[in-house]
PDB file of C-alpha atoms in Angstrom:
ATOM      1  CA  MET A 472    -178.458-125.664  82.794  1.00  0.00           C
ATOM      2  CA  LYS A 473    -174.958-126.083  84.429  1.00  0.00           C
ATOM      3  CA  LYS A 474    -173.854-123.261  86.672  1.00  0.00           C
ATOM      4  CA  THR A 475    -170.575-121.751  85.480  1.00  0.00           C
ATOM      5  CA  PHE A 476    -168.333-118.689  85.674  1.00  0.00           C
ATOM      6  CA  LEU A 477    -166.684-119.539  82.392  1.00  0.00           C
ATOM      7  CA  GLU A 478    -169.439-118.813  79.868  1.00  0.00           C
ATOM      8  CA  TYR A 479    -171.205-115.464  79.964  1.00  0.00           C
ATOM      9  CA  LYS A 480    -172.316-112.644  77.595  1.00  0.00           C
ATOM     10  CA  GLU A 481    -170.972-109.963  79.823  1.00  0.00           C
ATOM     11  CA  PRO A 482    -168.839-109.797  83.036  1.00  0.00           C
ATOM     12  CA  LEU A 483    -170.893-111.325  85.839  1.00  0.00           C
ATOM     13  CA  LEU A 484    -172.236-109.250  88.708  1.00  0.00           C
ATOM     14  CA  THR A 485    -170.830-111.362  91.521  1.00  0.00           C
ATOM     15  CA  VAL A 486    -172.256-110.263  94.760  1.00  0.00           C
ATOM     16  CA  MET A 487    -170.000-111.027  97.757  1.00  0.00           C
ATOM     17  CA  VAL A 488    -172.448-112.292 100.645  1.00  0.00           C
ATOM     18  CA  GLN A 489    -170.063-112.253 103.538  1.00  0.00           C
ATOM     19  CA  ALA A 490    -171.402-113.165 106.909  1.00  0.00           C
ATOM     20  CA  ASP A 491    -170.726-115.381 109.881  1.00  0.00           C
ATOM     21  CA  ASN A 492    -173.930-117.487 109.564  1.00  0.00           C
ATOM     22  CA  PRO A 493    -175.993-119.057 106.780  1.00  0.00           C
ATOM     23  CA  ASP A 494    -179.193-117.154 107.406  1.00  0.00           C
ATOM     24  CA  ARG A 495    -177.573-113.795 106.772  1.00  0.00           C
ATOM     25  CA  ILE A 496    -175.982-115.202 103.589  1.00  0.00           C
ATOM     26  CA  LYS A 497    -179.469-116.199 102.321  1.00  0.00           C
ATOM     27  CA  ASN A 498    -180.811-112.873 103.391  1.00  0.00           C
ATOM     28  CA  LEU A 499    -178.211-111.009 101.308  1.00  0.00           C
ATOM     29  CA  MET A 500    -178.950-113.338  98.313  1.00  0.00           C
ATOM     30  CA  ASP A 501    -182.687-112.698  98.619  1.00  0.00           C
ATOM     31  CA  LYS A 502    -182.027-108.940  98.681  1.00  0.00           C
ATOM     32  CA  SER A 503    -179.560-109.031  95.754  1.00  0.00           C
ATOM     33  CA  THR A 504    -181.274-111.221  93.189  1.00  0.00           C
ATOM     34  CA  PRO A 505    -184.132-108.561  92.468  1.00  0.00           C
ATOM     35  CA  LEU A 506    -181.350-106.005  91.923  1.00  0.00           C
ATOM     36  CA  GLY A 507    -179.534-107.981  89.244  1.00  0.00           C
ATOM     37  CA  GLY A 508    -177.168-110.267  91.202  1.00  0.00           C
ATOM     38  CA  GLU A 509    -175.817-112.886  88.739  1.00  0.00           C
ATOM     39  CA  ALA A 510    -173.505-114.899  91.034  1.00  0.00           C
ATOM     40  CA  TYR A 511    -172.719-115.062  94.704  1.00  0.00           C
ATOM     41  CA  GLY A 512    -169.405-115.215  96.613  1.00  0.00           C
ATOM     42  CA  ILE A 513    -169.280-116.883 100.017  1.00  0.00           C
ATOM     43  CA  GLN A 514    -166.215-116.374 102.077  1.00  0.00           C
ATOM     44  CA  PHE A 515    -166.255-119.439 104.462  1.00  0.00           C
ATOM     45  CA  GLU A 516    -163.337-118.211 106.567  1.00  0.00           C
ATOM     46  CA  LYS A 517    -165.752-115.670 108.131  1.00  0.00           C
ATOM     47  CA  MET A 518    -168.347-118.262 108.976  1.00  0.00           C
ATOM     48  CA  LYS A 519    -168.644-119.296 112.626  1.00  0.00           C
ATOM     49  CA  LYS A 520    -167.297-122.868 113.288  1.00  0.00           C
ATOM     50  CA  GLU A 521    -170.741-124.210 114.331  1.00  0.00           C
ATOM     51  CA  PHE A 522    -172.097-123.645 110.958  1.00  0.00           C
ATOM     52  CA  ARG A 523    -169.243-125.384 109.039  1.00  0.00           C
ATOM     53  CA  SER A 524    -170.847-128.657 107.894  1.00  0.00           C
ATOM     54  CA  GLY A 525    -171.698-130.514 104.761  1.00  0.00           C
ATOM     55  CA  ASN A 526    -175.355-130.007 105.048  1.00  0.00           C
ATOM     56  CA  ILE A 527    -175.138-126.330 105.497  1.00  0.00           C
ATOM     57  CA  TYR A 528    -172.846-126.082 102.420  1.00  0.00           C
ATOM     58  CA  LYS A 529    -175.400-128.098 100.296  1.00  0.00           C
ATOM     59  CA  ASP A 530    -178.228-125.939 101.555  1.00  0.00           C
ATOM     60  CA  LEU A 531    -176.384-122.682 100.714  1.00  0.00           C
ATOM     61  CA  PHE A 532    -175.367-123.767  97.215  1.00  0.00           C
ATOM     62  CA  SER A 533    -178.836-125.087  96.357  1.00  0.00           C
ATOM     63  CA  TYR A 534    -180.546-122.042  97.760  1.00  0.00           C
ATOM     64  CA  THR A 535    -179.810-120.034  94.632  1.00  0.00           C
ATOM     65  CA  ASP A 536    -180.026-120.896  91.037  1.00  0.00           C
ATOM     66  CA  LYS A 537    -177.030-118.606  90.456  1.00  0.00           C
ATOM     67  CA  PRO A 538    -173.356-119.843  90.322  1.00  0.00           C
ATOM     68  CA  THR A 539    -171.487-119.712  93.576  1.00  0.00           C
ATOM     69  CA  TYR A 540    -167.879-118.663  94.204  1.00  0.00           C
ATOM     70  CA  VAL A 541    -166.229-119.760  97.411  1.00  0.00           C
ATOM     71  CA  THR A 542    -163.123-118.731  99.389  1.00  0.00           C
ATOM     72  CA  ASN A 543    -161.372-120.332 102.244  1.00  0.00           C
ATOM     73  CA  TYR A 544    -158.577-118.082 103.146  1.00  0.00           C
ATOM     74  CA  ARG A 545    -156.208-118.413 106.291  1.00  0.00           C
ATOM     75  CA  SER A 546    -157.853-115.443 108.125  1.00  0.00           C
ATOM     76  CA  HIS A 547    -160.587-114.921 110.622  1.00  0.00           C
ATOM     77  CA  GLU A 548    -162.213-118.317 111.719  1.00  0.00           C
ATOM     78  CA  ASN A 549    -159.611-120.227 109.784  1.00  0.00           C
ATOM     79  CA  GLU A 550    -156.641-118.956 111.751  1.00  0.00           C
ATOM     80  CA  GLY A 551    -154.419-121.877 112.817  1.00  0.00           C
ATOM     81  CA  LYS A 552    -155.593-124.252 110.260  1.00  0.00           C
ATOM     82  CA  SER A 553    -153.065-126.036 108.106  1.00  0.00           C
ATOM     83  CA  ASP A 554    -153.098-125.506 104.306  1.00  0.00           C
ATOM     84  CA  GLU A 555    -153.885-129.186 103.923  1.00  0.00           C
ATOM     85  CA  THR A 556    -157.035-128.799 106.184  1.00  0.00           C
ATOM     86  CA  LEU A 557    -158.091-125.729 104.074  1.00  0.00           C
ATOM     87  CA  ALA A 558    -157.539-127.606 100.838  1.00  0.00           C
ATOM     88  CA  ASN A 559    -159.693-130.585 102.052  1.00  0.00           C
ATOM     89  CA  GLU A 560    -162.493-128.115 103.068  1.00  0.00           C
ATOM     90  CA  LEU A 561    -162.371-126.680  99.416  1.00  0.00           C
ATOM     91  CA  ILE A 562    -162.727-130.262  98.107  1.00  0.00           C
ATOM     92  CA  GLU A 563    -165.782-130.637 100.524  1.00  0.00           C
ATOM     93  CA  PHE A 564    -167.345-127.313  99.220  1.00  0.00           C
ATOM     94  CA  SER A 565    -166.804-128.676  95.676  1.00  0.00           C
ATOM     95  CA  LYS A 566    -168.542-131.960  96.391  1.00  0.00           C
ATOM     96  CA  CYS A 567    -171.395-130.072  98.100  1.00  0.00           C
ATOM     97  CA  GLY A 568    -172.037-128.040  94.915  1.00  0.00           C
ATOM     98  CA  ALA A 569    -169.784-124.988  94.775  1.00  0.00           C
ATOM     99  CA  THR A 570    -169.386-123.693  91.314  1.00  0.00           C
ATOM    100  CA  LEU A 571    -166.027-121.897  91.651  1.00  0.00           C
ATOM    101  CA  CYS A 572    -163.335-122.645  94.335  1.00  0.00           C
ATOM    102  CA  ASP A 573    -160.713-120.079  95.131  1.00  0.00           C
ATOM    103  CA  MET A 574    -157.275-121.631  95.869  1.00  0.00           C
ATOM    104  CA  MET A 575    -154.481-119.301  97.052  1.00  0.00           C
ATOM    105  CA  GLY A 576    -151.323-119.189  94.769  1.00  0.00           C
ATOM    106  CA  ASP A 577    -149.163-120.018  97.788  1.00  0.00           C
ATOM    107  CA  PHE A 578    -151.134-123.022  99.038  1.00  0.00           C
ATOM    108  CA  PHE A 579    -148.742-125.412 100.808  1.00  0.00           C
ATOM    109  CA  ASP A 580    -145.945-122.777 100.881  1.00  0.00           C
ATOM    110  CA  LYS A 581    -147.192-119.505 102.576  1.00  0.00           C
ATOM    111  CA  GLN A 582    -145.461-116.501 100.923  1.00  0.00           C
ATOM    112  CA  LYS A 583    -145.731-112.764 100.924  1.00  0.00           C
ATOM    113  CA  GLY A 584    -147.942-111.871  97.963  1.00  0.00           C
ATOM    114  CA  GLU A 585    -149.515-115.335  97.943  1.00  0.00           C
ATOM    115  CA  PHE A 586    -147.537-116.917  95.115  1.00  0.00           C
ATOM    116  CA  THR A 587    -144.935-119.631  95.466  1.00  0.00           C
ATOM    117  CA  THR A 588    -142.500-121.074  93.073  1.00  0.00           C
ATOM    118  CA  ASN A 589    -141.569-124.036  95.245  1.00  0.00           C
ATOM    119  CA  GLU A 590    -141.794-127.174  93.119  1.00  0.00           C
ATOM    120  CA  ASP A 591    -143.175-129.485  95.782  1.00  0.00           C
ATOM    121  CA  ALA A 592    -145.917-127.012  96.547  1.00  0.00           C
ATOM    122  CA  ILE A 593    -146.762-126.474  92.941  1.00  0.00           C
ATOM    123  CA  LYS A 594    -147.104-130.211  92.502  1.00  0.00           C
ATOM    124  CA  LYS A 595    -149.559-130.259  95.473  1.00  0.00           C
ATOM    125  CA  GLN A 596    -151.448-127.352  93.979  1.00  0.00           C
ATOM    126  CA  MET A 597    -151.789-129.117  90.598  1.00  0.00           C
ATOM    127  CA  GLU A 598    -153.125-132.221  92.376  1.00  0.00           C
ATOM    128  CA  LEU A 599    -155.706-130.095  94.239  1.00  0.00           C
ATOM    129  CA  VAL A 600    -156.758-128.423  91.002  1.00  0.00           C
ATOM    130  CA  ASN A 601    -157.379-131.889  89.485  1.00  0.00           C
ATOM    131  CA  LYS A 602    -159.343-133.036  92.615  1.00  0.00           C
ATOM    132  CA  LEU A 603    -161.617-130.025  92.361  1.00  0.00           C
ATOM    133  CA  HIS A 604    -162.131-130.474  88.722  1.00  0.00           C
ATOM    134  CA  GLU A 605    -162.953-134.131  89.303  1.00  0.00           C
ATOM    135  CA  SER A 606    -165.523-133.237  92.045  1.00  0.00           C
ATOM    136  CA  GLY A 607    -167.204-130.800  89.630  1.00  0.00           C
ATOM    137  CA  SER A 608    -165.887-127.345  90.318  1.00  0.00           C
ATOM    138  CA  GLU A 609    -164.144-124.739  88.411  1.00  0.00           C
ATOM    139  CA  VAL A 610    -160.959-123.306  89.938  1.00  0.00           C
ATOM    140  CA  LEU A 611    -159.811-119.709  90.529  1.00  0.00           C
ATOM    141  CA  MET A 612    -156.265-119.284  91.742  1.00  0.00           C
ATOM    142  CA  SER A 613    -155.647-116.079  93.656  1.00  0.00           C
ATOM    143  CA  SER A 614    -152.633-114.045  94.760  1.00  0.00           C
ATOM    144  CA  HIS A 615    -153.313-111.025  96.959  1.00  0.00           C
ATOM    145  CA  VAL A 616    -149.974-109.120  96.517  1.00  0.00           C
ATOM    146  CA  LEU A 617    -151.670-105.825  97.904  1.00  0.00           C
ATOM    147  CA  GLU A 618    -149.061-103.479  96.649  1.00  0.00           C
ATOM    148  CA  PHE A 619    -148.050-101.980  93.367  1.00  0.00           C
ATOM    149  CA  THR A 620    -146.477-104.778  91.294  1.00  0.00           C
ATOM    150  CA  PRO A 621    -144.452-104.358  87.945  1.00  0.00           C
ATOM    151  CA  ALA A 622    -146.004-105.739  84.840  1.00  0.00           C
ATOM    152  CA  GLU A 623    -143.446-108.484  84.347  1.00  0.00           C
ATOM    153  CA  LYS A 624    -144.243-109.823  87.922  1.00  0.00           C
ATOM    154  CA  VAL A 625    -147.939-109.624  87.472  1.00  0.00           C
ATOM    155  CA  LEU A 626    -147.676-111.556  84.182  1.00  0.00           C
ATOM    156  CA  GLU A 627    -145.430-114.163  85.871  1.00  0.00           C
ATOM    157  CA  ILE A 628    -148.134-114.758  88.588  1.00  0.00           C
ATOM    158  CA  ALA A 629    -150.891-115.002  86.056  1.00  0.00           C
ATOM    159  CA  LEU A 630    -149.049-117.332  83.857  1.00  0.00           C
ATOM    160  CA  GLY A 631    -148.146-119.422  86.847  1.00  0.00           C
ATOM    161  CA  HIS A 632    -151.765-119.693  87.785  1.00  0.00           C
ATOM    162  CA  GLN A 633    -152.685-120.827  84.199  1.00  0.00           C
ATOM    163  CA  SER A 634    -149.844-123.382  84.031  1.00  0.00           C
ATOM    164  CA  ARG A 635    -151.026-124.936  87.313  1.00  0.00           C
ATOM    165  CA  GLY A 636    -154.404-125.636  85.777  1.00  0.00           C
ATOM    166  CA  ALA A 637    -156.540-122.758  87.113  1.00  0.00           C
ATOM    167  CA  ASP A 638    -159.605-121.782  85.024  1.00  0.00           C
ATOM    168  CA  ILE A 639    -159.445-118.215  86.192  1.00  0.00           C
ATOM    169  CA  SER A 640    -156.428-115.990  87.531  1.00  0.00           C
ATOM    170  CA  LYS A 641    -157.141-113.529  90.211  1.00  0.00           C
ATOM    171  CA  ILE A 642    -154.570-111.077  91.265  1.00  0.00           C
ATOM    172  CA  VAL A 643    -154.968-108.100  93.717  1.00  0.00           C
ATOM    173  CA  VAL A 644    -152.233-105.529  93.623  1.00  0.00           C
ATOM    174  CA  GLY A 645    -152.188-101.826  94.796  1.00  0.00           C
ATOM    175  CA  ALA A 646    -152.076 -98.273  93.537  1.00  0.00           C
ATOM    176  CA  ASN A 647    -151.364 -95.148  95.470  1.00  0.00           C
ATOM    177  CA  SER A 648    -150.833 -92.767  92.697  1.00  0.00           C
ATOM    178  CA  MET A 649    -152.378 -91.920  89.381  1.00  0.00           C
ATOM    179  CA  GLN A 650    -149.223 -93.099  87.601  1.00  0.00           C
ATOM    180  CA  GLU A 651    -149.605 -96.517  89.274  1.00  0.00           C
ATOM    181  CA  GLN A 652    -153.287 -96.685  88.487  1.00  0.00           C
ATOM    182  CA  ILE A 653    -152.639 -95.868  84.724  1.00  0.00           C
ATOM    183  CA  GLU A 654    -149.928 -98.600  84.766  1.00  0.00           C
ATOM    184  CA  ASN A 655    -152.356-101.120  86.179  1.00  0.00           C
ATOM    185  CA  ILE A 656    -154.724-100.426  83.219  1.00  0.00           C
ATOM    186  CA  ARG A 657    -151.798-101.170  80.847  1.00  0.00           C
ATOM    187  CA  ILE A 658    -151.125-104.336  82.634  1.00  0.00           C
ATOM    188  CA  MET A 659    -154.737-105.431  82.202  1.00  0.00           C
ATOM    189  CA  ASN A 660    -154.179-105.161  78.494  1.00  0.00           C
ATOM    190  CA  LEU A 661    -150.881-107.132  78.842  1.00  0.00           C
ATOM    191  CA  LEU A 662    -152.828-109.924  80.678  1.00  0.00           C
ATOM    192  CA  LYS A 663    -155.587-109.874  77.890  1.00  0.00           C
ATOM    193  CA  GLU A 664    -152.982-110.334  75.259  1.00  0.00           C
ATOM    194  CA  ASN A 665    -150.898-113.112  76.897  1.00  0.00           C
ATOM    195  CA  LEU A 666    -153.429-115.250  79.001  1.00  0.00           C
ATOM    196  CA  LYS A 667    -155.623-118.078  77.618  1.00  0.00           C
ATOM    197  CA  ILE A 668    -157.792-118.105  80.605  1.00  0.00           C
ATOM    198  CA  PRO A 669    -160.180-115.444  82.078  1.00  0.00           C
ATOM    199  CA  PHE A 670    -158.650-113.119  84.697  1.00  0.00           C
ATOM    200  CA  LEU A 671    -159.673-110.903  87.500  1.00  0.00           C
ATOM    201  CA  PHE A 672    -157.305-107.994  88.008  1.00  0.00           C
ATOM    202  CA  LEU A 673    -158.104-105.893  91.114  1.00  0.00           C
ATOM    203  CA  SER A 674    -156.236-102.982  92.959  1.00  0.00           C
ATOM    204  CA  GLY A 675    -156.386-101.676  96.495  1.00  0.00           C
ATOM    205  CA  GLY A 676    -154.811 -98.568  97.818  1.00  0.00           C
ATOM    206  CA  GLU A 677    -155.875 -94.851  97.282  1.00  0.00           C
ATOM    207  CA  CYS A 678    -156.595 -95.512  93.587  1.00  0.00           C
ATOM    208  CA  HIS A 679    -158.773 -98.506  93.133  1.00  0.00           C
ATOM    209  CA  ILE A 680    -160.866 -97.577  90.116  1.00  0.00           C
ATOM    210  CA  LEU A 681    -160.154-101.058  88.645  1.00  0.00           C
ATOM    211  CA  ARG A 682    -162.867-102.475  91.001  1.00  0.00           C
ATOM    212  CA  ARG A 683    -165.411-100.351  89.074  1.00  0.00           C
ATOM    213  CA  ILE A 684    -164.126-100.225  85.479  1.00  0.00           C
ATOM    214  CA  GLY A 685    -161.773-103.176  85.249  1.00  0.00           C
ATOM    215  CA  CYS A 686    -164.201-105.299  83.321  1.00  0.00           C
ATOM    216  CA  GLU A 687    -164.074-102.828  80.439  1.00  0.00           C
ATOM    217  CA  PHE A 688    -160.291-103.608  80.148  1.00  0.00           C
ATOM    218  CA  GLY A 689    -160.775-107.320  80.413  1.00  0.00           C
ATOM    219  CA  SER A 690    -161.596-108.620  83.964  1.00  0.00           C
ATOM    220  CA  CYS A 691    -164.122-111.389  83.848  1.00  0.00           C
ATOM    221  CA  MET A 692    -166.461-110.219  86.675  1.00  0.00           C
ATOM    222  CA  TYR A 693    -167.448-107.600  89.107  1.00  0.00           C
ATOM    223  CA  LEU A 694    -167.082-108.283  92.760  1.00  0.00           C
ATOM    224  CA  CYS A 695    -169.633-106.161  94.500  1.00  0.00           C
ATOM    225  CA  VAL A 696    -171.872-106.134  97.678  1.00  0.00           C
ATOM    226  CA  TYR A 697    -175.642-105.540  98.341  1.00  0.00           C
ATOM    227  CA  GLU A 698    -174.645-103.183 101.278  1.00  0.00           C
ATOM    228  CA  HIS A 699    -171.685-102.414 103.310  1.00  0.00           C
ATOM    229  CA  ASP A 700    -171.569-103.803 106.822  1.00  0.00           C
ATOM    230  CA  ARG A 701    -168.867-105.039 109.187  1.00  0.00           C
ATOM    231  CA  PHE A 702    -168.273-108.165 107.206  1.00  0.00           C
ATOM    232  CA  SER A 703    -168.154-106.689 103.663  1.00  0.00           C
ATOM    233  CA  THR A 704    -165.040-105.434 101.865  1.00  0.00           C
ATOM    234  CA  PRO A 705    -165.154-101.635 101.855  1.00  0.00           C
ATOM    235  CA  GLN A 706    -163.519-101.244  98.387  1.00  0.00           C
ATOM    236  CA  GLN A 707    -166.094-103.356  96.712  1.00  0.00           C
ATOM    237  CA  PRO A 708    -168.815-101.278  95.209  1.00  0.00           C
ATOM    238  CA  LEU A 709    -172.486-101.654  95.692  1.00  0.00           C
ATOM    239  CA  LEU A 710    -174.313-103.982  93.309  1.00  0.00           C
ATOM    240  CA  ILE A 711    -176.661-101.190  92.162  1.00  0.00           C
ATOM    241  CA  ASN A 712    -173.632 -99.036  91.328  1.00  0.00           C
ATOM    242  CA  ALA A 713    -171.648-101.898  89.601  1.00  0.00           C
ATOM    243  CA  LYS A 714    -174.786-102.711  87.427  1.00  0.00           C
ATOM    244  CA  ALA A 715    -175.153 -99.068  86.423  1.00  0.00           C
ATOM    245  CA  ILE A 716    -171.546 -98.942  85.453  1.00  0.00           C
ATOM    246  CA  ARG A 717    -171.760-102.017  83.282  1.00  0.00           C
ATOM    247  CA  GLU A 718    -174.956-100.657  81.664  1.00  0.00           C
ATOM    248  CA  ASN A 719    -173.597 -97.294  81.025  1.00  0.00           C
ATOM    249  CA  MET A 720    -170.272 -98.665  79.596  1.00  0.00           C
ATOM    250  CA  LYS A 721    -172.175-100.292  76.680  1.00  0.00           C
TER     251      LYS A 721
END
């Protein structure tokens, strides 16, 4: 059965297994599977350079029978790399068996909020999407705005992701008041009504309940963790809690 993030009966419990070495990633997979992990997210920007090789990628992607989501952001171990290098690494992940590749919405034209409108950059992004599809991966396009964003701008970003060929749109905004949090829930309905592709709409800041209940309003997956450590994202809920939320929302 083909691994995919696009066909599911209910939003996937995607466990982010962040670490600087492959053994720890496997360990987190081993611990998460019995608790109900349905997919795994590997953030390669956090992996030490000595472990960045095709053989290790293949080993990680084949270690689990669950779909794998990969990121290769500009931070941590990737600092100083060109976007062209990061893009080529995404293609390598794809060829080695990654199910879903995360490409930033400002690839080839770095912008605050990770969304470019530069025509040359957009052309390169569409070419990268095609290459990733050709090598067997699905594509998620992400924009980490990280601040409260008006509905019209969020929709512009999401439709931009869609028009460039992404299979999933991921947008991370912010909310520091209940008013902003409620507006973000309304924005989710706007995305649901206007997008033809699945989306993942998340919020940081003081009010980040969307990371827990967002799937009830249209997000396609939960991003969660087995446990919180120095590599994990603090705002992401524990797998056992995300699973309980999903079960109790039925």
